[in-house]
Tab-separated table of C-alpha atoms in Angstrom:
chain	number	residue	atom	x	y	z
S	28	MET	CA	-37.262	-20.647	30.388
S	29	ILE	CA	-38.774	-20.631	26.892
S	30	LYS	CA	-39.546	-16.918	27.145
S	31	ARG	CA	-35.961	-16.184	28.219
S	32	THR	CA	-34.575	-18.244	25.316
S	33	LEU	CA	-36.872	-16.488	22.824
S	34	LEU	CA	-35.866	-13.100	24.230
S	35	THR	CA	-32.174	-13.977	23.869
S	36	LEU	CA	-32.666	-15.149	20.278
S	37	PHE	CA	-34.644	-12.015	19.458
S	38	THR	CA	-31.901	-9.812	20.911
S	39	LEU	CA	-29.181	-11.622	18.918
S	40	PHE	CA	-31.266	-11.381	15.739
S	41	SER	CA	-31.763	-7.665	16.297
S	42	LEU	CA	-28.029	-7.101	16.778
S	43	ILE	CA	-27.141	-9.112	13.679
S	44	ASN	CA	-29.835	-7.403	11.648
S	45	GLY	CA	-28.598	-4.000	12.812
S	46	ALA	CA	-25.060	-4.861	11.751
S	47	LEU	CA	-26.265	-6.091	8.353
S	48	GLN	CA	-28.105	-2.836	7.799
S	49	ALA	CA	-24.813	-0.979	8.185
S	50	GLN	CA	-22.847	-2.989	5.614
S	51	LYS	CA	-21.723	-1.737	2.196
S	52	LEU	CA	-19.791	-3.276	-0.681
S	53	GLY	CA	-18.385	-1.704	-3.827
S	54	PHE	CA	-15.419	-0.524	-5.861
S	55	ILE	CA	-12.273	1.477	-5.132
S	56	ALA	CA	-9.724	2.894	-7.597
S	57	GLY	CA	-7.397	5.819	-8.055
S	58	PRO	CA	-3.879	7.181	-8.589
S	59	GLN	CA	-0.974	7.160	-6.164
S	60	LEU	CA	2.519	8.541	-5.722
S	61	ASN	CA	5.185	5.996	-4.768
S	62	TYR	CA	8.757	6.293	-3.595
S	63	GLY	CA	11.341	3.757	-2.506
S	64	ASN	CA	13.628	4.539	0.396
S	65	VAL	CA	16.987	2.720	0.203
S	66	ILE	CA	19.546	2.927	3.019
S	67	SER	CA	23.029	1.395	2.829
S	68	LEU	CA	25.626	0.883	5.559
S	69	ASP	CA	28.264	1.762	2.952
S	70	LYS	CA	28.883	5.488	3.453
S	71	ASN	CA	30.150	5.845	-0.128
S	72	ALA	CA	26.711	4.995	-1.549
S	73	ILE	CA	24.001	7.645	-2.013
S	74	PHE	CA	20.407	6.838	-3.040
S	75	GLN	CA	18.282	9.817	-4.114
S	76	ALA	CA	14.608	8.802	-4.243
S	77	LEU	CA	12.513	10.071	-7.171
S	78	PRO	CA	8.717	9.707	-6.659
S	79	ASN	CA	6.754	8.068	-9.479
S	80	ALA	CA	3.047	7.595	-10.218
S	81	GLY	CA	1.108	4.335	-9.890
S	82	PHE	CA	-2.493	3.204	-9.554
S	83	HIS	CA	-4.779	0.821	-7.650
S	84	ALA	CA	-8.187	-0.782	-8.280
S	85	GLY	CA	-10.304	-3.371	-6.495
S	86	MET	CA	-13.205	-4.140	-4.169
S	87	MET	CA	-14.012	-2.552	-0.810
S	88	TYR	CA	-16.217	-3.549	2.129
S	89	GLU	CA	-17.438	-1.227	4.884
S	90	MET	CA	-19.395	-1.766	8.084
S	91	ASP	CA	-20.553	0.667	10.771
S	92	PHE	CA	-20.361	-0.531	14.362
S	93	SER	CA	-22.289	2.518	15.534
S	94	ASN	CA	-22.952	6.103	14.488
S	95	ARG	CA	-19.402	6.877	15.664
S	96	TRP	CA	-17.142	3.935	14.737
S	97	GLY	CA	-16.735	1.577	11.808
S	98	PHE	CA	-14.499	-0.844	9.910
S	99	ASP	CA	-13.460	-1.178	6.279
S	100	ALA	CA	-11.309	-3.584	4.285
S	101	ALA	CA	-10.348	-3.932	0.646
S	102	ALA	CA	-8.642	-6.269	-1.795
S	103	MET	CA	-7.039	-4.527	-4.751
S	104	TYR	CA	-4.402	-4.756	-7.432
S	105	GLU	CA	-1.742	-2.090	-7.041
S	106	MET	CA	0.981	-1.015	-9.475
S	107	ARG	CA	3.911	0.835	-7.872
S	108	ASN	CA	6.625	2.695	-9.790
S	109	MET	CA	9.742	4.163	-8.178
S	110	CYS	CA	13.182	5.477	-9.182
S	111	TRP	CA	16.533	6.288	-7.607
S	112	ASN	CA	19.580	8.241	-8.642
S	113	MET	CA	22.411	6.086	-7.303
S	114	ILE	CA	25.889	7.506	-6.780
S	115	TYR	CA	28.907	5.585	-5.503
S	116	THR	CA	32.247	7.298	-4.812
S	117	GLU	CA	35.438	5.335	-4.200
S	118	GLU	CA	38.977	6.757	-4.260
S	119	GLY	CA	37.802	9.755	-6.248
S	120	ASN	CA	36.011	7.659	-8.883
S	121	GLU	CA	32.239	8.103	-9.173
S	122	THR	CA	29.719	5.576	-10.503
S	123	SER	CA	26.263	7.007	-11.241
S	124	ASN	CA	23.255	4.912	-12.311
S	125	LYS	CA	19.536	5.537	-12.492
S	126	PHE	CA	17.415	2.672	-11.198
S	127	HIS	CA	13.736	2.126	-12.026
S	128	ARG	CA	11.609	-0.467	-10.219
S	129	GLN	CA	8.031	-1.505	-10.984
S	130	ILE	CA	6.100	-3.863	-8.685
S	131	GLY	CA	2.576	-5.265	-8.952
S	132	TYR	CA	0.993	-6.165	-5.609
S	133	LEU	CA	-2.112	-7.723	-4.172
S	134	ASN	CA	-2.916	-5.136	-1.502
S	135	VAL	CA	-5.220	-5.921	1.474
S	136	PRO	CA	-5.769	-2.960	3.855
S	137	ALA	CA	-7.971	-3.131	6.968
S	138	HIS	CA	-8.954	0.037	8.852
S	139	LEU	CA	-10.873	1.230	11.838
S	140	PHE	CA	-12.480	4.617	11.247
S	141	VAL	CA	-14.147	7.261	13.345
S	142	TYR	CA	-16.780	9.770	12.232
S	143	LEU	CA	-15.777	13.361	12.931
S	144	THR	CA	-18.908	14.760	11.258
S	145	ASN	CA	-22.010	12.969	10.002
S	146	ASN	CA	-25.089	14.736	8.644
S	147	ASP	CA	-27.547	14.713	5.730
S	148	LYS	CA	-24.995	16.169	3.316
S	149	GLY	CA	-22.197	13.719	4.077
S	150	ALA	CA	-19.650	12.456	6.586
S	151	PHE	CA	-15.985	13.083	7.305
S	152	THR	CA	-13.932	10.237	8.808
S	153	LEU	CA	-10.379	9.457	9.868
S	154	PHE	CA	-9.093	5.913	9.364
S	155	ALA	CA	-5.989	3.915	10.273
S	156	GLY	CA	-4.853	0.326	10.163
S	157	PRO	CA	-2.478	-2.325	8.824
S	158	VAL	CA	-1.882	-3.173	5.174
S	159	PHE	CA	-0.788	-6.613	3.983
S	160	THR	CA	0.713	-6.966	0.494
S	161	CYS	CA	1.827	-9.877	-1.653
S	162	GLY	CA	4.073	-9.358	-4.671
S	163	LEU	CA	2.656	-10.671	-7.966
S	164	HIS	CA	5.209	-9.493	-10.515
S	165	ALA	CA	8.085	-7.011	-10.731
S	166	ARG	CA	10.887	-5.744	-12.922
S	167	ASP	CA	14.065	-3.720	-12.475
S	168	LEU	CA	15.886	-1.571	-14.998
S	169	ALA	CA	19.153	0.264	-14.305
S	170	TYR	CA	21.013	2.441	-16.795
S	171	GLU	CA	23.911	4.870	-16.833
S	172	ASN	CA	22.909	8.292	-15.559
S	173	GLY	CA	24.205	10.337	-18.450
S	174	GLY	CA	25.286	10.107	-22.071
S	175	LEU	CA	23.305	7.497	-24.017
S	176	HIS	CA	21.729	5.996	-20.844
S	177	LYS	CA	23.331	2.639	-21.579
S	178	PRO	CA	21.464	-0.184	-19.768
S	179	VAL	CA	23.342	-1.708	-16.838
S	180	THR	CA	20.913	-4.422	-15.760
S	181	TYR	CA	17.385	-5.628	-16.490
S	182	MET	CA	15.398	-8.265	-14.635
S	183	ASP	CA	11.725	-9.232	-14.823
S	184	ALA	CA	11.706	-12.907	-13.732
S	185	ASP	CA	12.134	-14.548	-10.318
S	186	MET	CA	12.253	-11.160	-8.588
S	187	PHE	CA	10.860	-12.750	-5.402
S	188	SER	CA	12.815	-16.036	-5.554
S	189	LYS	CA	15.384	-16.408	-2.789
S	190	ASP	CA	17.004	-19.426	-4.466
S	191	GLN	CA	17.280	-17.898	-7.949
S	192	GLY	CA	18.833	-14.521	-7.269
S	193	GLY	CA	15.677	-12.595	-6.419
S	194	ARG	CA	15.888	-9.034	-5.143
S	195	ILE	CA	12.584	-8.229	-3.396
S	196	MET	CA	10.735	-9.754	-0.445
S	197	ARG	CA	7.368	-10.983	-1.698
S	198	CYS	CA	5.368	-9.996	1.398
S	199	GLU	CA	5.190	-6.557	2.949
S	200	PHE	CA	3.572	-5.237	6.128
S	201	ALA	CA	2.683	-1.545	6.319
S	202	LEU	CA	0.634	0.987	8.273
S	203	GLU	CA	-1.795	3.431	6.659
S	204	LEU	CA	-3.404	6.649	7.925
S	205	GLY	CA	-5.881	8.814	6.061
S	206	PHE	CA	-9.231	10.564	5.814
S	207	ALA	CA	-12.400	10.086	3.788
S	208	TYR	CA	-15.328	12.252	2.800
S	209	LYS	CA	-18.503	10.249	2.210
S	210	TRP	CA	-21.557	11.444	0.320
S	211	GLN	CA	-24.953	9.977	1.163
S	212	LYS	CA	-25.375	8.337	-2.263
S	213	GLY	CA	-22.466	5.936	-1.771
S	214	PHE	CA	-19.593	7.967	-3.245
S	215	GLN	CA	-16.384	8.583	-1.296
S	216	PHE	CA	-13.118	10.413	-1.739
S	217	ARG	CA	-10.176	9.101	0.284
S	218	ALA	CA	-6.612	10.336	0.771
S	219	SER	CA	-4.001	8.425	2.760
S	220	TYR	CA	-0.320	7.845	3.444
S	221	MET	CA	1.146	4.353	3.791
S	222	HIS	CA	4.658	3.240	4.739
S	223	SER	CA	6.090	-0.271	4.902
S	224	LEU	CA	7.697	-1.506	8.115
S	225	ASN	CA	9.794	-4.495	7.004
S	226	ASN	CA	12.973	-4.506	4.937
S	227	GLY	CA	12.106	-5.396	1.350
S	228	THR	CA	15.638	-6.257	0.148
S	229	LEU	CA	16.183	-9.944	-0.628
S	230	ASN	CA	19.554	-11.743	-0.869
S	231	ASN	CA	21.472	-8.621	0.213
S	232	TYR	CA	21.044	-7.052	-3.241
S	233	LEU	CA	23.430	-4.118	-3.860
S	234	TYR	CA	21.610	-2.260	-6.706
S	235	THR	CA	24.341	-2.508	-9.405
S	236	LEU	CA	26.811	-0.518	-7.297
S	237	PRO	CA	30.347	-1.772	-6.458
S	238	MET	CA	29.626	-1.959	-2.741
S	239	GLU	CA	31.150	-4.554	-0.477
S	240	TYR	CA	28.932	-7.590	0.007
S	241	LYS	CA	28.971	-7.032	3.766
S	242	SER	CA	27.219	-3.662	3.290
S	243	PRO	CA	23.510	-4.607	3.295
S	244	THR	CA	20.815	-2.345	1.874
S	245	TYR	CA	17.447	-1.684	3.514
S	246	PHE	CA	14.470	-1.068	1.226
S	247	THR	CA	11.139	0.379	2.410
S	248	GLN	CA	8.288	1.942	0.459
S	249	GLY	CA	6.122	5.011	0.976
S	250	GLU	CA	2.878	5.847	-0.785
S	251	VAL	CA	0.493	8.800	-1.039
S	252	LYS	CA	-2.830	7.441	-2.281
S	253	PHE	CA	-5.983	9.095	-3.643
S	254	SER	CA	-9.034	6.857	-3.982
S	255	PHE	CA	-12.481	7.197	-5.493
S	256	VAL	CA	-15.040	4.808	-4.042
S	257	TYR	CA	-18.592	3.764	-4.795
S	258	LEU	CA	-20.368	1.474	-2.310
S	259	PHE	CA	-23.723	-0.302	-2.585
S	260	ASP	CA	-25.878	-0.435	0.514
S	261	LEU	CA	-26.485	-4.132	1.237
S	262	ARG	CA	-29.839	-3.299	2.852
S	263	LYS	CA	-31.301	-2.592	-0.582
């Protein structure tokens, strides 16, 4: 009985120790290209998305389950910038505004990855998984699309407040798919695409256009991300 118990404890210790030997922790940062996709049920409204640059930076954790599969997660600050050309036509009259939105998020992605190649020079992996975000701060600026670009609206407070005229849902759920190349000395290059799944419009906001209130807008976000990573091996 004692021998069996000791054998079980030794096996568990070996498994835990093996997992610990595969763990890494470090930093992730890089540029990204963001765009906002707005859809309205009002057929007179047109939203033309204009991609804008942003950035992200934070901490990343990685663990290998085996020489084939692994898991990674990160917590990072992310700044997203996006623009739209907005055109509304009614009875021959056209209203045209340019809308710029900037949002700062706490971004928490979690991925499973698979090694496609793994040798002494480096490894190539594919990864996919959910991304959870929480809005920290945001601002909107709309101005006339032409002439002196006269401002139409500006807002940088209570953007997530449902009771105080907020415009954006604070929380977002997205899916991300990408690839990574990993060098043996802890450096990585990652490229990925992420797209949100839930509608981000709060309080049926109509984006400064004279649309009917019963014409809701649906706001989702897309992102092409390039990341540079350095991870420390926790075995050392």
